[in-house]
Amino acid sequence: MSGHSKWSTIRHKKAAQDARRGKIFTKLIKEITVAARLGGGDADANPRLRAAVAAAKVENMPKENIERAIKKGTGELGGAAYEEANYEGYGPGGVAVLVQVMTDNRNRAASEIRYIFSKHGGSLGEAGCVAWMFDKHGVIVFDKNQVSEEALMEVALEAGAEDVREQEDQFEVITTPGDFEKVKAAFEERGMNYEMAEVTMVPQTTVRVEDEKTALQLLKLMDALEEQDDVQNAYANFDIPDEILSAVA
């Protein structure tokens, strides 16, 4: 998963630096609304809502925006009715791509996602064709130059992390979705700064992409999917070497 984790880190940094905060807020509001609709408006009793609110706070979303989204979800305020759907397919180089959508118009979403796949050298597949390749995990990424491996291992194991993986310039701490917040909080309490922390879909195996042209086309596909208004998340099982990723990203 190293290539995809590396790309996720770059994407998070870019999102924090550019002018897409309104788009980020829109996606977070959708997630909060649906989480509240499905599990109730009490974050303490609704793990999905709790995670969504925590993500919104990381992005400095105003408290009133969060509360309004929760009320829309519980029916106290009117608003669009969103439904969730997954789309699956293959990108350049045979890379598996899983797209999570939250939309008020499924036909529009399907049409636009199919077009994006086609435009960027991919193809939309049947339901279930790639979803089995991914598992849900918490992932917390650290820069190897900013943290002690010994201290990282100690905190991770004490907090209940599943695994710690060493990559070229990163450490990746893997957790179950249920333990993610606890493990993340343990690092924060120790003042250990991470580059990225999220509950994500982790590929069971990866596809090595060493051709620069293919890598560029693949990343353009991922960017286009994440820019699409109905897309909440896009995951892929590529592993692009750091030197190529740095050159094209």
mmCIF file of N, CA, C and O in Angstrom, residues 56-90:
data_model
loop_
_atom_site.group_PDB
_atom_site.id
_atom_site.type_symbol
_atom_site.label_atom_id
_atom_site.label_comp_id
_atom_site.label_asym_id
_atom_site.label_seq_id
_atom_site.Cartn_x
_atom_site.Cartn_y
_atom_site.Cartn_z
ATOM 1 N N ALA A 56 -14.146 16.976 10.374
ATOM 2 C CA ALA A 56 -14.551 18.356 10.100
ATOM 3 C C ALA A 56 -13.791 19.342 10.976
ATOM 4 O O ALA A 56 -13.397 20.427 10.527
ATOM 5 N N LYS A 57 -13.558 18.969 12.218
ATOM 6 C CA LYS A 57 -12.818 19.849 13.123
ATOM 7 C C LYS A 57 -11.363 19.991 12.702
ATOM 8 O O LYS A 57 -10.773 21.069 12.839
ATOM 9 N N VAL A 58 -10.780 18.914 12.169
ATOM 10 C CA VAL A 58 -9.403 18.982 11.659
ATOM 11 C C VAL A 58 -9.311 20.014 10.535
ATOM 12 O O VAL A 58 -8.321 20.732 10.408
ATOM 13 N N GLU A 59 -10.368 20.107 9.732
ATOM 14 C CA GLU A 59 -10.395 21.064 8.622
ATOM 15 C C GLU A 59 -10.892 22.439 9.057
ATOM 16 O O GLU A 59 -11.115 23.318 8.229
ATOM 17 N N ASN A 60 -11.072 22.621 10.381
ATOM 18 C CA ASN A 60 -11.515 23.908 10.941
ATOM 19 C C ASN A 60 -12.893 24.344 10.440
ATOM 20 O O ASN A 60 -13.155 25.533 10.242
ATOM 21 N N MET A 61 -13.756 23.377 10.244
ATOM 22 C CA MET A 61 -15.124 23.712 9.864
ATOM 23 C C MET A 61 -15.825 24.379 11.044
ATOM 24 O O MET A 61 -15.731 23.906 12.175
ATOM 25 N N PRO A 62 -16.530 25.483 10.816
ATOM 26 C CA PRO A 62 -17.230 26.174 11.905
ATOM 27 C C PRO A 62 -18.236 25.254 12.598
ATOM 28 O O PRO A 62 -18.879 24.417 11.960
ATOM 29 N N LYS A 63 -18.359 25.435 13.900
ATOM 30 C CA LYS A 63 -19.245 24.594 14.715
ATOM 31 C C LYS A 63 -20.683 24.652 14.215
ATOM 32 O O LYS A 63 -21.382 23.635 14.196
ATOM 33 N N GLU A 64 -21.138 25.841 13.787
ATOM 34 C CA GLU A 64 -22.524 25.967 13.339
ATOM 35 C C GLU A 64 -22.774 25.152 12.066
ATOM 36 O O GLU A 64 -23.877 24.649 11.844
ATOM 37 N N ASN A 65 -21.756 25.027 11.200
ATOM 38 C CA ASN A 65 -21.902 24.208 9.995
ATOM 39 C C ASN A 65 -22.086 22.736 10.361
ATOM 40 O O ASN A 65 -22.895 22.022 9.761
ATOM 41 N N ILE A 66 -21.314 22.296 11.344
ATOM 42 C CA ILE A 66 -21.413 20.899 11.801
ATOM 43 C C ILE A 66 -22.794 20.645 12.393
ATOM 44 O O ILE A 66 -23.456 19.644 12.067
ATOM 45 N N GLU A 67 -23.246 21.544 13.254
ATOM 46 C CA GLU A 67 -24.550 21.363 13.908
ATOM 47 C C GLU A 67 -25.689 21.389 12.892
ATOM 48 O O GLU A 67 -26.647 20.616 13.008
ATOM 49 N N ARG A 68 -25.565 22.246 11.877
ATOM 50 C CA ARG A 68 -26.604 22.329 10.838
ATOM 51 C C ARG A 68 -26.661 21.026 10.036
ATOM 52 O O ARG A 68 -27.750 20.522 9.724
ATOM 53 N N ALA A 69 -25.499 20.464 9.728
ATOM 54 C CA ALA A 69 -25.463 19.207 8.977
ATOM 55 C C ALA A 69 -26.084 18.067 9.774
ATOM 56 O O ALA A 69 -26.796 17.222 9.225
ATOM 57 N N ILE A 70 -25.818 18.047 11.073
ATOM 58 C CA ILE A 70 -26.413 17.006 11.930
ATOM 59 C C ILE A 70 -27.928 17.143 11.951
ATOM 60 O O ILE A 70 -28.664 16.148 11.833
ATOM 61 N N LYS A 71 -28.418 18.361 12.070
ATOM 62 C CA LYS A 71 -29.869 18.585 12.113
ATOM 63 C C LYS A 71 -30.535 18.218 10.791
ATOM 64 O O LYS A 71 -31.666 17.732 10.771
ATOM 65 N N LYS A 72 -29.822 18.430 9.665
ATOM 66 C CA LYS A 72 -30.374 18.009 8.378
ATOM 67 C C LYS A 72 -30.484 16.485 8.338
ATOM 68 O O LYS A 72 -31.446 15.936 7.813
ATOM 69 N N GLY A 73 -29.489 15.828 8.914
ATOM 70 C CA GLY A 73 -29.503 14.377 8.918
ATOM 71 C C GLY A 73 -30.608 13.793 9.785
ATOM 72 O O GLY A 73 -31.235 12.786 9.436
ATOM 73 N N THR A 74 -30.873 14.436 10.914
ATOM 74 C CA THR A 74 -31.902 13.926 11.829
ATOM 75 C C THR A 74 -33.305 14.393 11.450
ATOM 76 O O THR A 74 -34.277 13.986 12.077
ATOM 77 N N GLY A 75 -33.390 15.263 10.443
ATOM 78 C CA GLY A 75 -34.691 15.718 9.977
ATOM 79 C C GLY A 75 -35.187 16.992 10.619
ATOM 80 O O GLY A 75 -36.287 17.453 10.312
ATOM 81 N N GLU A 76 -34.366 17.582 11.509
ATOM 82 C CA GLU A 76 -34.783 18.830 12.160
ATOM 83 C C GLU A 76 -34.746 20.004 11.181
ATOM 84 O O GLU A 76 -35.474 20.984 11.353
ATOM 85 N N LEU A 77 -33.914 19.902 10.164
ATOM 86 C CA LEU A 77 -33.851 20.904 9.106
ATOM 87 C C LEU A 77 -34.025 20.195 7.767
ATOM 88 O O LEU A 77 -33.645 19.032 7.619
ATOM 89 N N GLY A 78 -34.589 20.902 6.794
ATOM 90 C CA GLY A 78 -34.747 20.319 5.466
ATOM 91 C C GLY A 78 -33.424 20.309 4.709
ATOM 92 O O GLY A 78 -32.475 20.999 5.068
ATOM 93 N N GLY A 79 -33.371 19.519 3.652
ATOM 94 C CA GLY A 79 -32.154 19.458 2.846
ATOM 95 C C GLY A 79 -32.237 18.320 1.848
ATOM 96 O O GLY A 79 -33.194 17.540 1.841
ATOM 97 N N ALA A 80 -31.231 18.251 0.989
ATOM 98 C CA ALA A 80 -31.191 17.204 -0.032
ATOM 99 C C ALA A 80 -31.074 15.828 0.618
ATOM 100 O O ALA A 80 -30.453 15.670 1.664
ATOM 101 N N ALA A 81 -31.693 14.838 -0.025
ATOM 102 C CA ALA A 81 -31.616 13.456 0.458
ATOM 103 C C ALA A 81 -30.505 12.743 -0.307
ATOM 104 O O ALA A 81 -30.635 12.472 -1.500
ATOM 105 N N TYR A 82 -29.412 12.457 0.373
ATOM 106 C CA TYR A 82 -28.280 11.804 -0.276
ATOM 107 C C TYR A 82 -28.365 10.295 -0.115
ATOM 108 O O TYR A 82 -28.817 9.788 0.911
ATOM 109 N N GLU A 83 -27.929 9.582 -1.134
ATOM 110 C CA GLU A 83 -27.805 8.135 -1.045
ATOM 111 C C GLU A 83 -26.367 7.751 -1.374
ATOM 112 O O GLU A 83 -25.677 8.440 -2.122
ATOM 113 N N GLU A 84 -25.935 6.630 -0.795
ATOM 114 C CA GLU A 84 -24.575 6.159 -0.983
ATOM 115 C C GLU A 84 -24.520 5.086 -2.069
ATOM 116 O O GLU A 84 -25.455 4.294 -2.221
ATOM 117 N N ALA A 85 -23.414 5.064 -2.797
ATOM 118 C CA ALA A 85 -23.209 4.041 -3.814
ATOM 119 C C ALA A 85 -21.711 3.871 -4.037
ATOM 120 O O ALA A 85 -20.928 4.807 -3.813
ATOM 121 N N ASN A 86 -21.328 2.676 -4.455
ATOM 122 C CA ASN A 86 -19.942 2.405 -4.818
ATOM 123 C C ASN A 86 -19.854 2.121 -6.308
ATOM 124 O O ASN A 86 -20.729 1.449 -6.877
ATOM 125 N N TYR A 87 -18.788 2.611 -6.932
ATOM 126 C CA TYR A 87 -18.498 2.286 -8.327
ATOM 127 C C TYR A 87 -17.097 1.703 -8.378
ATOM 128 O O TYR A 87 -16.193 2.154 -7.659
ATOM 129 N N GLU A 88 -16.921 0.697 -9.223
ATOM 130 C CA GLU A 88 -15.660 -0.033 -9.266
ATOM 131 C C GLU A 88 -15.171 -0.152 -10.706
ATOM 132 O O GLU A 88 -15.980 -0.241 -11.637
ATOM 133 N N GLY A 89 -13.868 -0.163 -10.862
ATOM 134 C CA GLY A 89 -13.334 -0.301 -12.202
ATOM 135 C C GLY A 89 -11.824 -0.438 -12.182
ATOM 136 O O GLY A 89 -11.212 -0.716 -11.138
ATOM 137 N N TYR A 90 -11.243 -0.213 -13.354
ATOM 138 C CA TYR A 90 -9.792 -0.352 -13.507
ATOM 139 C C TYR A 90 -9.228 0.900 -14.165
ATOM 140 O O TYR A 90 -9.822 1.462 -15.087
#
